[in-house]
PDB file of C-alpha atoms in Angstrom:
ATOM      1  CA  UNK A   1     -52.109   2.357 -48.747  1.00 64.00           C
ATOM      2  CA  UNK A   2     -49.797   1.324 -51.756  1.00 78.00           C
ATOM      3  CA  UNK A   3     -46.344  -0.368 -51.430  1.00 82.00           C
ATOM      4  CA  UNK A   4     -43.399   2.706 -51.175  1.00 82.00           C
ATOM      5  CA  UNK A   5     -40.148   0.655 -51.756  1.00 81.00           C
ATOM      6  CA  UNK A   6     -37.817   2.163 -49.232  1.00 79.00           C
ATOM      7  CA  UNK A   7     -34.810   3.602 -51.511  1.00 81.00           C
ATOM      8  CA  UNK A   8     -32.347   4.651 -48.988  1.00 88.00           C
ATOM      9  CA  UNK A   9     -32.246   1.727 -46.673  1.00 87.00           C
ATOM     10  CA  UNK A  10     -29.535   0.135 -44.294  1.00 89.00           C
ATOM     11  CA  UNK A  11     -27.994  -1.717 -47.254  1.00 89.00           C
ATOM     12  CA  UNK A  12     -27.980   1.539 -49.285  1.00 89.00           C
ATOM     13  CA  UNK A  13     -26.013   3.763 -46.438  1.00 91.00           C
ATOM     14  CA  UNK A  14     -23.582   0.954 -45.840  1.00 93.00           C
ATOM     15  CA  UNK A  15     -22.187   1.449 -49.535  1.00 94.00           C
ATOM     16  CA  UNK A  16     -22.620   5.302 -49.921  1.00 93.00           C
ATOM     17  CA  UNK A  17     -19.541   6.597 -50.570  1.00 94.00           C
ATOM     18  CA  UNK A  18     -18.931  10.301 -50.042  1.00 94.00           C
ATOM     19  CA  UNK A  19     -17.614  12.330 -53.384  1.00 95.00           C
ATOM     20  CA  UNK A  20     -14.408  14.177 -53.710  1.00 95.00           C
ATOM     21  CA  UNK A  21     -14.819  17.772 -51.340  1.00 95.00           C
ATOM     22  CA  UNK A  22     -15.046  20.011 -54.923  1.00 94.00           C
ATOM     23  CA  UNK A  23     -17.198  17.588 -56.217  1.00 95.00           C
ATOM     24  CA  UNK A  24     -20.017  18.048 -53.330  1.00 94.00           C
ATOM     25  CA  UNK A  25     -19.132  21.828 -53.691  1.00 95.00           C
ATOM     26  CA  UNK A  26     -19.610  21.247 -57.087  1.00 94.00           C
ATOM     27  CA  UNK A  27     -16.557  23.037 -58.666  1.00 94.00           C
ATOM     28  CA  UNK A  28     -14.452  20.363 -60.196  1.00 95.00           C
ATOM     29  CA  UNK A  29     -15.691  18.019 -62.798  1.00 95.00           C
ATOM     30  CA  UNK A  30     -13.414  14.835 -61.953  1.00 95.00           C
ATOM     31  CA  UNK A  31     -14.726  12.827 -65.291  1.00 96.00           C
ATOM     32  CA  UNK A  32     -12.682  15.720 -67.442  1.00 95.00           C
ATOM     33  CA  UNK A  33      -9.743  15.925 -64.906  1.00 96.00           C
ATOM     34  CA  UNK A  34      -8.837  12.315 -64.837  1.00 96.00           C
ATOM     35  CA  UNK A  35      -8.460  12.691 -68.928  1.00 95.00           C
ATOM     36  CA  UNK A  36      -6.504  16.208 -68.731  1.00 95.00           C
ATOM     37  CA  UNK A  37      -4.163  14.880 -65.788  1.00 95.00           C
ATOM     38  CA  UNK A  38      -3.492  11.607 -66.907  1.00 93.00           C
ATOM     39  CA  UNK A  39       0.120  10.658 -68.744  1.00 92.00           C
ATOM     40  CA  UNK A  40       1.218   8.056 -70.487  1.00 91.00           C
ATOM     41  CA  UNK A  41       2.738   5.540 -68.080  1.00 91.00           C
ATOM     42  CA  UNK A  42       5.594   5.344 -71.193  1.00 94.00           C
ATOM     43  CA  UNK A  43       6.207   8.640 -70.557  1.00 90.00           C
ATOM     44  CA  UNK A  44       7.743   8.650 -66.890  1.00 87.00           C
ATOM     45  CA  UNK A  45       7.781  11.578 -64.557  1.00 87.00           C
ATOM     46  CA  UNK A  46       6.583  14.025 -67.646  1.00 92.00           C
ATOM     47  CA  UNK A  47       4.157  16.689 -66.563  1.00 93.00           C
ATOM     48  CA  UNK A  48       1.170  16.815 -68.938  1.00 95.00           C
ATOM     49  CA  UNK A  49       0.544  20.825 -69.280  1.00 97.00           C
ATOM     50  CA  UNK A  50      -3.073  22.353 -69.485  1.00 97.00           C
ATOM     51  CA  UNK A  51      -4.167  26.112 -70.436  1.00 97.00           C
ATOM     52  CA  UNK A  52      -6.378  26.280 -67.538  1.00 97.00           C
ATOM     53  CA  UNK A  53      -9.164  29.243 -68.385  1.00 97.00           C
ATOM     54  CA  UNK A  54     -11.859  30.805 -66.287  1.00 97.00           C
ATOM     55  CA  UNK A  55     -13.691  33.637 -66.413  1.00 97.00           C
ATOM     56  CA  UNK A  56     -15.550  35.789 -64.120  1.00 96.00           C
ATOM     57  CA  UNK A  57     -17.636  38.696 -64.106  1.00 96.00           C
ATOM     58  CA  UNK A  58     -14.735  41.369 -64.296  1.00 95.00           C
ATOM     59  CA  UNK A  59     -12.072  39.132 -64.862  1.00 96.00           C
ATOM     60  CA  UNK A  60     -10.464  36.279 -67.533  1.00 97.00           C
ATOM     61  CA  UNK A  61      -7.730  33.843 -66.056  1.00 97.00           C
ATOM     62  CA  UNK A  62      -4.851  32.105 -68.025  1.00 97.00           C
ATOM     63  CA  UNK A  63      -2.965  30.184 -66.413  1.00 97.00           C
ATOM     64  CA  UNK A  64      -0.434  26.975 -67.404  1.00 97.00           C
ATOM     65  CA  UNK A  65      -0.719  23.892 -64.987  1.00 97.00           C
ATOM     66  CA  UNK A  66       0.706  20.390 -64.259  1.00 96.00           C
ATOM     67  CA  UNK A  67      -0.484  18.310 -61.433  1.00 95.00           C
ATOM     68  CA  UNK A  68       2.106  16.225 -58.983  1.00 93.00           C
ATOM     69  CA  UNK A  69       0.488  14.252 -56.160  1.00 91.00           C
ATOM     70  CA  UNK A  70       1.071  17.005 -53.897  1.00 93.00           C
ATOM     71  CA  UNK A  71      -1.203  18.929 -56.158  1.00 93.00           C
ATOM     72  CA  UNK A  72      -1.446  21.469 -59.338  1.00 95.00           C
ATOM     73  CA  UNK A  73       1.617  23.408 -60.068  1.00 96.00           C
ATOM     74  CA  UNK A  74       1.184  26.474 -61.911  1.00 97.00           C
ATOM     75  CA  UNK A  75       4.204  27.804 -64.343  1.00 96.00           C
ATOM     76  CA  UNK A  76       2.771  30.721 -65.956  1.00 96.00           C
ATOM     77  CA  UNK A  77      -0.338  33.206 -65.174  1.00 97.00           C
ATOM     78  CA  UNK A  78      -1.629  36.065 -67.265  1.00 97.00           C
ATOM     79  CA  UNK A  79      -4.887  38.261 -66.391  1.00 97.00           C
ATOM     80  CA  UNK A  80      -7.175  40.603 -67.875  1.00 97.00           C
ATOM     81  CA  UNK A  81      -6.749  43.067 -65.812  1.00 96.00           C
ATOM     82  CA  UNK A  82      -3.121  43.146 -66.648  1.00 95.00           C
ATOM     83  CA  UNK A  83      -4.424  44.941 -69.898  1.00 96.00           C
ATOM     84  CA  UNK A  84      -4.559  48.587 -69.354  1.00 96.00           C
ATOM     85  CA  UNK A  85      -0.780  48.225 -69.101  1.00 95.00           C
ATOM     86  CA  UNK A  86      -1.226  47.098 -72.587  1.00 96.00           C
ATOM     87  CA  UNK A  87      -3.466  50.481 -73.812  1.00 94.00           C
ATOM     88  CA  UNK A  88      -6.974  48.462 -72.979  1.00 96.00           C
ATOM     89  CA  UNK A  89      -8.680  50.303 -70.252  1.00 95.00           C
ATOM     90  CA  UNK A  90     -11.480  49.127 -70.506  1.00 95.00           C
ATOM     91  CA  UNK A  91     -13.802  46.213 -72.135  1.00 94.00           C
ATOM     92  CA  UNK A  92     -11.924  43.695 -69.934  1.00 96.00           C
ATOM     93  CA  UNK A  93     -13.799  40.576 -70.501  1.00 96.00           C
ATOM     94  CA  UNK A  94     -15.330  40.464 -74.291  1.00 96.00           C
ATOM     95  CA  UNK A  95     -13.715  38.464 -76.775  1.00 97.00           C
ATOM     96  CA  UNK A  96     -11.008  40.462 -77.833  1.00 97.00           C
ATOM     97  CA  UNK A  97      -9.987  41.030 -74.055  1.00 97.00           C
ATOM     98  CA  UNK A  98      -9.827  37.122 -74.034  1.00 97.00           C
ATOM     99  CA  UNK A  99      -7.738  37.030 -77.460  1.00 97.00           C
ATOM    100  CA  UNK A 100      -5.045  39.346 -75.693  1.00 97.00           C
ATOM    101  CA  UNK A 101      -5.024  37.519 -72.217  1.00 97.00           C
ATOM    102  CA  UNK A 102      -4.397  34.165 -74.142  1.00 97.00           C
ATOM    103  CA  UNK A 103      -1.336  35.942 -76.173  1.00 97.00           C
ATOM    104  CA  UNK A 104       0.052  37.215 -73.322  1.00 97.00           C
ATOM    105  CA  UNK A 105      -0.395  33.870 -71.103  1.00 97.00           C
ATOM    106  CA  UNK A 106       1.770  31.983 -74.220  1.00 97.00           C
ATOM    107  CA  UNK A 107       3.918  35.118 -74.998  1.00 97.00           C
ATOM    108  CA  UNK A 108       5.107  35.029 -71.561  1.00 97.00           C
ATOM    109  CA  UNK A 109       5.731  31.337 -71.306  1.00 97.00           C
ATOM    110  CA  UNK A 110       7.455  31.122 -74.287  1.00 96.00           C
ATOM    111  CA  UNK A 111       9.626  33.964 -72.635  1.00 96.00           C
ATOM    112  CA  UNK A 112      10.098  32.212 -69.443  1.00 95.00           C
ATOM    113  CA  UNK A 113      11.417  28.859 -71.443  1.00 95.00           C
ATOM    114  CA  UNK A 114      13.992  31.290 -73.504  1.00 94.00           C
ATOM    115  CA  UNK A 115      11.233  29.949 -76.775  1.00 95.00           C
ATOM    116  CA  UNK A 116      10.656  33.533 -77.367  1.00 93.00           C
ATOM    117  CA  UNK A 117      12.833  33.763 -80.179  1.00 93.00           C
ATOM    118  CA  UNK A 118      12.280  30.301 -81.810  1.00 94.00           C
ATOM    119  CA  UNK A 119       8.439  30.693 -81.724  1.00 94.00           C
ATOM    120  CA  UNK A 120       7.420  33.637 -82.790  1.00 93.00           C
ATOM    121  CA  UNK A 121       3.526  32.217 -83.437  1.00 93.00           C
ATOM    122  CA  UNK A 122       1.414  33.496 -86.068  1.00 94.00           C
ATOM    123  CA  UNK A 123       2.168  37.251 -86.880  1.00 90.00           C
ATOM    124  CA  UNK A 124      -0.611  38.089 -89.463  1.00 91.00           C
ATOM    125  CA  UNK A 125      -3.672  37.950 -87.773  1.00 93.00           C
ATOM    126  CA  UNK A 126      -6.466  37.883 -90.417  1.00 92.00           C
ATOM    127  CA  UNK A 127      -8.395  34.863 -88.704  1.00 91.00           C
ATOM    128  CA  UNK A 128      -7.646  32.086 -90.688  1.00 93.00           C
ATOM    129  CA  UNK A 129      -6.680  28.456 -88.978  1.00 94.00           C
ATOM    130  CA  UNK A 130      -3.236  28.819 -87.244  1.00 94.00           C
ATOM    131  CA  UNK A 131      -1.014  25.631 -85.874  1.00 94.00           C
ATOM    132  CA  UNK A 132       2.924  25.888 -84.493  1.00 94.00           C
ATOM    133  CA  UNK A 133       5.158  24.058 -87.064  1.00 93.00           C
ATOM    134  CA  UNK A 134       8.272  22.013 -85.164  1.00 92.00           C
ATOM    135  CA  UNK A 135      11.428  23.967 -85.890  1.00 89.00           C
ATOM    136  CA  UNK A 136      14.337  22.337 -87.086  1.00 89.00           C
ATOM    137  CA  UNK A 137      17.294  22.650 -85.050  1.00 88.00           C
ATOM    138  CA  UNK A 138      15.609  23.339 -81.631  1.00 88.00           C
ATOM    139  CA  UNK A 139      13.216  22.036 -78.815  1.00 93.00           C
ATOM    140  CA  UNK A 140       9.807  20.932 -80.085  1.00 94.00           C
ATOM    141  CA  UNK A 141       7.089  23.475 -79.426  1.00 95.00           C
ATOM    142  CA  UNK A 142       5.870  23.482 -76.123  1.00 96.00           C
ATOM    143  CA  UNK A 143       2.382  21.358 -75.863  1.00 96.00           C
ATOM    144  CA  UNK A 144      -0.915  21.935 -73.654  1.00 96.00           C
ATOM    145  CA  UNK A 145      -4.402  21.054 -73.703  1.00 97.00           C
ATOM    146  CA  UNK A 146      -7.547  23.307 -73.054  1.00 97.00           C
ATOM    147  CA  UNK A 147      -9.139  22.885 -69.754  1.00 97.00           C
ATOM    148  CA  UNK A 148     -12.246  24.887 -69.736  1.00 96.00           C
ATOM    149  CA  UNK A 149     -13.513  23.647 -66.158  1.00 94.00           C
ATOM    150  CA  UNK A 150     -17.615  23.656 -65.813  1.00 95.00           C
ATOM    151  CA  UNK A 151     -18.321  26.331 -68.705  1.00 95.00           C
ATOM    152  CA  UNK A 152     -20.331  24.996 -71.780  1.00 94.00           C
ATOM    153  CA  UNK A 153     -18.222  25.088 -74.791  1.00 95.00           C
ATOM    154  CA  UNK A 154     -20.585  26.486 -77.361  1.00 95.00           C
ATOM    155  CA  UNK A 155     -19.758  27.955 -80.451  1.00 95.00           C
ATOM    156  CA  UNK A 156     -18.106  31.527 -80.095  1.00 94.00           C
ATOM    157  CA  UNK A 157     -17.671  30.984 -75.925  1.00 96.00           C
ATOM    158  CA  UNK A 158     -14.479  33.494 -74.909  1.00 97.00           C
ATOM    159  CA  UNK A 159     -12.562  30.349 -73.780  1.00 97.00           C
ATOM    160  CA  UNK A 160     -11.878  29.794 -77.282  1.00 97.00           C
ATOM    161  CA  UNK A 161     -10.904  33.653 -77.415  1.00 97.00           C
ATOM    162  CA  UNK A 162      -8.136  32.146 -75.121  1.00 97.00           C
ATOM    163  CA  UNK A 163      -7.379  29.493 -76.823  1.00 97.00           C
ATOM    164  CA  UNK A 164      -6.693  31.125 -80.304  1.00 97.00           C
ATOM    165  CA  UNK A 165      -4.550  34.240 -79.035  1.00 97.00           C
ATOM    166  CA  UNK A 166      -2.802  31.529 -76.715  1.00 97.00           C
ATOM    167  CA  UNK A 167      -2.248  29.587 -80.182  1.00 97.00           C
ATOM    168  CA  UNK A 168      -1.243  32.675 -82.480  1.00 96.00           C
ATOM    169  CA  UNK A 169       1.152  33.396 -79.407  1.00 95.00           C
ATOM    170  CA  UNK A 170       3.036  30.327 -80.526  1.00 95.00           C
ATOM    171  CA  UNK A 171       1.811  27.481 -77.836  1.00 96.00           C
ATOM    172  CA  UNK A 172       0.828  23.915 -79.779  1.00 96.00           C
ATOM    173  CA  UNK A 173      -2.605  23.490 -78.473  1.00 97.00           C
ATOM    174  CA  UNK A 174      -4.485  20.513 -80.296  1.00 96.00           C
ATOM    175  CA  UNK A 175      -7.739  22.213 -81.130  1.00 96.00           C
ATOM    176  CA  UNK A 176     -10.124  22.372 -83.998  1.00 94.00           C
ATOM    177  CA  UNK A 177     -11.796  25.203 -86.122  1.00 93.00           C
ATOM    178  CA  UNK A 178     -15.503  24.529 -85.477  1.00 94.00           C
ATOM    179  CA  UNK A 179     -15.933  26.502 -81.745  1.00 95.00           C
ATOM    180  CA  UNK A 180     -14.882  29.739 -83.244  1.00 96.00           C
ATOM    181  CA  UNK A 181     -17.234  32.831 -84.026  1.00 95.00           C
ATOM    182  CA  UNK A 182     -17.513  32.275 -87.724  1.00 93.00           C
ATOM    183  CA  UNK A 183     -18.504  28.579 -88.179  1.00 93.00           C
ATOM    184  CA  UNK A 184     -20.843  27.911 -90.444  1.00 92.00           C
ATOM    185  CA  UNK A 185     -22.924  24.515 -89.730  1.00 91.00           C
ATOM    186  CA  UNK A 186     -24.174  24.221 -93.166  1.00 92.00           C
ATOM    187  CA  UNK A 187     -21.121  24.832 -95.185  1.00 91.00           C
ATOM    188  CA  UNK A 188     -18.735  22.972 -92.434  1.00 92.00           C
ATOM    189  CA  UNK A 189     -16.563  26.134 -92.782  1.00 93.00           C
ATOM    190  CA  UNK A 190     -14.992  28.832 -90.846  1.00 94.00           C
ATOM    191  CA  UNK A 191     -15.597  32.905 -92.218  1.00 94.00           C
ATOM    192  CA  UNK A 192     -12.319  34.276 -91.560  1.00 94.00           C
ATOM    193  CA  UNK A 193     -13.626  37.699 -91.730  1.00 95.00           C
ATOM    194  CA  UNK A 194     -15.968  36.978 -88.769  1.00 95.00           C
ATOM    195  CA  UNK A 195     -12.923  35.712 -86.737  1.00 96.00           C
ATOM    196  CA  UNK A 196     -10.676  38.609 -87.316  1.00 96.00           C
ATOM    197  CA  UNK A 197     -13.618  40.935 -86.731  1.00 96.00           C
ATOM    198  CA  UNK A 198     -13.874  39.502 -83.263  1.00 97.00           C
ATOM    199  CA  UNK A 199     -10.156  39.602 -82.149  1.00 97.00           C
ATOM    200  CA  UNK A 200     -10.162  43.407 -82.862  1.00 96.00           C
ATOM    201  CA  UNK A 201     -13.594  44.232 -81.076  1.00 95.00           C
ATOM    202  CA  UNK A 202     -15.587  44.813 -84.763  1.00 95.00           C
ATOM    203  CA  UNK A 203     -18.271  43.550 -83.086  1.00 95.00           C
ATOM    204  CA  UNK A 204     -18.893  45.453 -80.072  1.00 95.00           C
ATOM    205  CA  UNK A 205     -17.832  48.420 -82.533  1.00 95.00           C
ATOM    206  CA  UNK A 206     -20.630  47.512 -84.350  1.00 95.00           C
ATOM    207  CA  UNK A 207     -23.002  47.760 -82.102  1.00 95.00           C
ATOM    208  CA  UNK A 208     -21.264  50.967 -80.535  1.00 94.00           C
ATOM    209  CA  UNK A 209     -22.245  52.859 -83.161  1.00 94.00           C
ATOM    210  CA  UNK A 210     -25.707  51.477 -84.110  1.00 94.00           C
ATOM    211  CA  UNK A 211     -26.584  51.951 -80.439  1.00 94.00           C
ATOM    212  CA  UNK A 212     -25.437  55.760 -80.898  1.00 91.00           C
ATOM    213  CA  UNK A 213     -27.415  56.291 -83.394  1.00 92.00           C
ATOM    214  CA  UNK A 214     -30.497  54.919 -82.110  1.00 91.00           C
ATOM    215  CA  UNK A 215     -30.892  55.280 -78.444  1.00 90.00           C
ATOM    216  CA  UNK A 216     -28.449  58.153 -77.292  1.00 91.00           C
ATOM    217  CA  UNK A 217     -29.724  57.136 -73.450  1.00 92.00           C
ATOM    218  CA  UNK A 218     -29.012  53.720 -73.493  1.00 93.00           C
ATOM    219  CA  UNK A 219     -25.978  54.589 -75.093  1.00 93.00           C
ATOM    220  CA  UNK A 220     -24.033  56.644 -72.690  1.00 93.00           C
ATOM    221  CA  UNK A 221     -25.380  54.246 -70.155  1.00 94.00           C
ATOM    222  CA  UNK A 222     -24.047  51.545 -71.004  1.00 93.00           C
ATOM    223  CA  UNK A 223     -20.441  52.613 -73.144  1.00 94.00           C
ATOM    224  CA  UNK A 224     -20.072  55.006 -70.539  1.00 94.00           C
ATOM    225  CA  UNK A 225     -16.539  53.901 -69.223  1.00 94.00           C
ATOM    226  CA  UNK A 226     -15.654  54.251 -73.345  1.00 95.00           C
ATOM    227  CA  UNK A 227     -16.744  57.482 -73.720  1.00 94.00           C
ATOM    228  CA  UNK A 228     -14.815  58.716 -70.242  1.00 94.00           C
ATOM    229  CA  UNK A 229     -11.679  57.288 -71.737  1.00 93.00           C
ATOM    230  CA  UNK A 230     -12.185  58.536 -75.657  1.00 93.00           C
ATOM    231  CA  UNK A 231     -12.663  55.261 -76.836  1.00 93.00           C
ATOM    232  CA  UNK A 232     -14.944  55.304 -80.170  1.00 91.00           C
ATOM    233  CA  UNK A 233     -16.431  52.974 -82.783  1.00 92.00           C
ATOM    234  CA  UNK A 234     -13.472  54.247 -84.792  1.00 92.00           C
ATOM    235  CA  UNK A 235     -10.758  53.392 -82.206  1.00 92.00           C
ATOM    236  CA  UNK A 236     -11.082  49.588 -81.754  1.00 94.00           C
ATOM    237  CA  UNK A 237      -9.188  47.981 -84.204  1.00 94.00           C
ATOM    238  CA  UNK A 238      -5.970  50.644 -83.602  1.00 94.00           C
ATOM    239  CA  UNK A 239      -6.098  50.211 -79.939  1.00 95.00           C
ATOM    240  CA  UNK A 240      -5.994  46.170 -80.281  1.00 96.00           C
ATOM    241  CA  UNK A 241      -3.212  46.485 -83.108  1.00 95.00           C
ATOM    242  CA  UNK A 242      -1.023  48.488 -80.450  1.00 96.00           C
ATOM    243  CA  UNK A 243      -1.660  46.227 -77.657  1.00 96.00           C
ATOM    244  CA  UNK A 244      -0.593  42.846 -79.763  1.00 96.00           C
ATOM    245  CA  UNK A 245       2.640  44.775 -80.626  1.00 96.00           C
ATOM    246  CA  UNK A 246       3.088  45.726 -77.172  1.00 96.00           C
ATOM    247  CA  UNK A 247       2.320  42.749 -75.356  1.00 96.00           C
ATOM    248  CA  UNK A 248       4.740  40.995 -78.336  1.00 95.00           C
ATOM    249  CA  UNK A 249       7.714  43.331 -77.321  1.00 95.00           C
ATOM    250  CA  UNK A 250       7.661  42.750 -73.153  1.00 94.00           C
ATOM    251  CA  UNK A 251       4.926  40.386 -71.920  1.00 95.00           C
ATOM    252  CA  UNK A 252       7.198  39.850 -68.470  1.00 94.00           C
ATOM    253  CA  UNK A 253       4.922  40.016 -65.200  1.00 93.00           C
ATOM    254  CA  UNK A 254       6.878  42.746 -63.118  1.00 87.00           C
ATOM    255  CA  UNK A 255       5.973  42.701 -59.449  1.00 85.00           C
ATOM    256  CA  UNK A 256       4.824  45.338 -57.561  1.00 82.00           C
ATOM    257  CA  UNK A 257       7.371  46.954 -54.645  1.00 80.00           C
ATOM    258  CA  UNK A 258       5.942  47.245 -51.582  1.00 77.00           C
ATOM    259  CA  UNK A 259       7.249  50.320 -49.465  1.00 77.00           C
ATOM    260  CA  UNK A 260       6.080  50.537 -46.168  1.00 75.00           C
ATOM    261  CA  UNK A 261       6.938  53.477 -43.894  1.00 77.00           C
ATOM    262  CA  UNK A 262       7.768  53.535 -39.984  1.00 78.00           C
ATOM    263  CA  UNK A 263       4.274  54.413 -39.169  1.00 80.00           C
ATOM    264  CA  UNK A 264       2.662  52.179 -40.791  1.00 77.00           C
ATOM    265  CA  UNK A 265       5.241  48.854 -39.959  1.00 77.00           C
ATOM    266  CA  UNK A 266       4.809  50.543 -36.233  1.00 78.00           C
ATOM    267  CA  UNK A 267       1.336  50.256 -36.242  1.00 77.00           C
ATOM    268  CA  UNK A 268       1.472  46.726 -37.976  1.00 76.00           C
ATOM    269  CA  UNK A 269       3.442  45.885 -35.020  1.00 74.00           C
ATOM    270  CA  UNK A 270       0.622  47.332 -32.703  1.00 75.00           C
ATOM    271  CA  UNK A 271      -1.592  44.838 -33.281  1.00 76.00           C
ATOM    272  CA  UNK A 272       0.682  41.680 -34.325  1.00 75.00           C
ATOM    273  CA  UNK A 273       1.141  39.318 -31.225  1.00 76.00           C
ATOM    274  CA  UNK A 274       4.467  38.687 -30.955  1.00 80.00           C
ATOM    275  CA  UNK A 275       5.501  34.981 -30.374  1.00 86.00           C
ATOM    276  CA  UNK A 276       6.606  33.656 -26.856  1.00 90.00           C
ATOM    277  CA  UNK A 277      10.042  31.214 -26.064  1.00 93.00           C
ATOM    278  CA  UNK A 278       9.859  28.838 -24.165  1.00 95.00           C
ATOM    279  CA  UNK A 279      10.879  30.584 -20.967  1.00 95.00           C
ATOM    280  CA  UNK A 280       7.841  33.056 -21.336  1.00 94.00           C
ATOM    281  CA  UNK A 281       5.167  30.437 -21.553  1.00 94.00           C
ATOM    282  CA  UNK A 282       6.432  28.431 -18.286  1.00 96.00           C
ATOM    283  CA  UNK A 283       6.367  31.274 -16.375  1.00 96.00           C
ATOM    284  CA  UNK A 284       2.947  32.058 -17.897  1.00 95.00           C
ATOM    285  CA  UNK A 285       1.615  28.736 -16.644  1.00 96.00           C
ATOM    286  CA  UNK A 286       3.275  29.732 -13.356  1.00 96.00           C
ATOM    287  CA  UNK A 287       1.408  32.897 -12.938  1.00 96.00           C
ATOM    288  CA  UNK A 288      -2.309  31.012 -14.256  1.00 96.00           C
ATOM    289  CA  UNK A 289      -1.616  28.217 -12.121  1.00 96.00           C
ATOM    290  CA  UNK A 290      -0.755  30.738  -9.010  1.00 95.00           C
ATOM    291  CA  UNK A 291      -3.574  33.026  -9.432  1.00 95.00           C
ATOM    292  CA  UNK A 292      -6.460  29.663  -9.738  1.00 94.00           C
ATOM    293  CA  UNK A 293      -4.573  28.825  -6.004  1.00 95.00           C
ATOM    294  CA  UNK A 294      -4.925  31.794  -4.567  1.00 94.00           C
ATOM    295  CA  UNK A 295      -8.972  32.408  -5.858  1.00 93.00           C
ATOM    296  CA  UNK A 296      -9.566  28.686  -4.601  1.00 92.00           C
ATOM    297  CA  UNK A 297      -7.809  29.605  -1.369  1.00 91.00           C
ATOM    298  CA  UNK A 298     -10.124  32.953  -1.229  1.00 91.00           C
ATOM    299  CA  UNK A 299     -12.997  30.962  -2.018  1.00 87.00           C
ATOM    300  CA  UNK A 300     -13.187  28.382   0.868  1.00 80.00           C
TER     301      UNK A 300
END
């Protein structure tokens, strides 16, 4: 029999150390967190922002977030499926959708911090490279950096659809030109065209109508949700035009108002224990401790 060198030995479980809980579950990757959480020791008790972005399968995320020891902190939150208050009903999580959610995330902030006015971000979307100039006269422009969590950052991912309506809403976000739909790796050069194609949905209005005219089936199978709502290959660049100007002119979160009536707080009420004092649980012992006496008594 040949020699097996025993790996996982005595020595070897007397030095494991167990990872971080998200780690095992495999959710957070530490090696990038350290770098986005980290501040300048110079800089004191500063919070060092990110433009946290995930997406799901029916939903994108924004969100702004600063870690304290206690944890993350978030200041700001925007969602995709915020949008059909904005005239998108549907197409929630293409690229465009992501464009919009990362305007509103920065319009809103920008709001909340009274920057609204000062930093207005970049009003003529036609795709070219955009960065937030200091203004004179006022606070600097507020600063974050992209945390994309586990998703691979290829070239043309929608966390960069984030990213770029987050920057055109007027948030500094240090950032290069080379992840956006467009890049050309032989030239070293973005197509504008491509860019501002994507950020009004030219692209899946593209293939809207090629699909229409070639497979009718597939089609209404799969733009079926368009066609219930009268959305054509025509419509796209319109309906993200309005929603830009819209989300520009009130991107505050309003909070639903929850009304219950008597019935339903009664029946709530049904079926919610209602706490003891202190008075109700001695006597409760009492009665426990009373009623094991008396079945021991019956018993012998």
């Amino acid at each position: 029999m040949p020699f097996v060198k025993l790996v996982k030995n005595k020595a070897f479980f007397k030095r494991y150390q167990t990872k971080y809980r998200r780690r095992r579950e495999g959710k957070t990757d530490y090696y990038a967190r350290k770098r986005l959480v980290t501040q300048a020791k110079n800089k004191y008790n500063s919070p060092k922002y990110r433009l946290v972005v995930r997406i799901t399968n029916t939903d994108i995320v924004a969100q702004i977030v600063y870690s304290k020891i206690t944890g993350d902190v978030v200041m700001s939150a925007a969602y995709a499926h915020e949008l059909p208050k904005f005239g998108i009903p549907v197409g929630l999580t293409n690229w465009s959708a992501a464009y919009c959610t990362g305007l509103l995330i920065a319009r809103r902030l920008l709001t909340q911090l009274n920057l609204a006015d000062k930093y207005e971000g970049n009003q003529e979307i036609d795709g070219t490279y955009y960065e937030v100039e200091e203004v004179d006269d006022a606070p600097r422009p507020f600063q974050c950096f992209l945390d994309v969590g586990l998703r691979r950052t290829t070239t043309g991912s929608r966390v960069f659809g984030v990213l770029k309506g987050a920057v055109d809403g007027g948030l500094k976000i240090p950032h290069g030109e080379n992840r956006f739909p467009g890049w050309d790796t032989t030239k070293k050069e973005l197509d504008a065209e491509t860019l501002r194609n994507y950020i009004f949905g030219q692209h899946v209005s593209e293939y809207m109508a090629e699909l229409e005219e070639d497979d009718e089936d597939s089609y209404k199978r799969q733009f079926s949700r368009y066609i219930e709502k009268e959305i054509g290959p025509d419509d796209f660049e319109e309906m993200y035009e309005k929603a830009h100007e819209q989300i520009r002119a009130d991107p505050v979160y309003v909070a639903k108002e929850h009304n219950y009536d008597d019935a339903a707080m009664t029946k709530m009420k049904k079926y919610k224990m209602q706490a003891r004092n202190l008075k109700q649980r001695v006597d409760r012992i009492k009665q426990k401790k009373a009623a094991w006496l008396a079945k021991r008594a019956a018993d012998e």
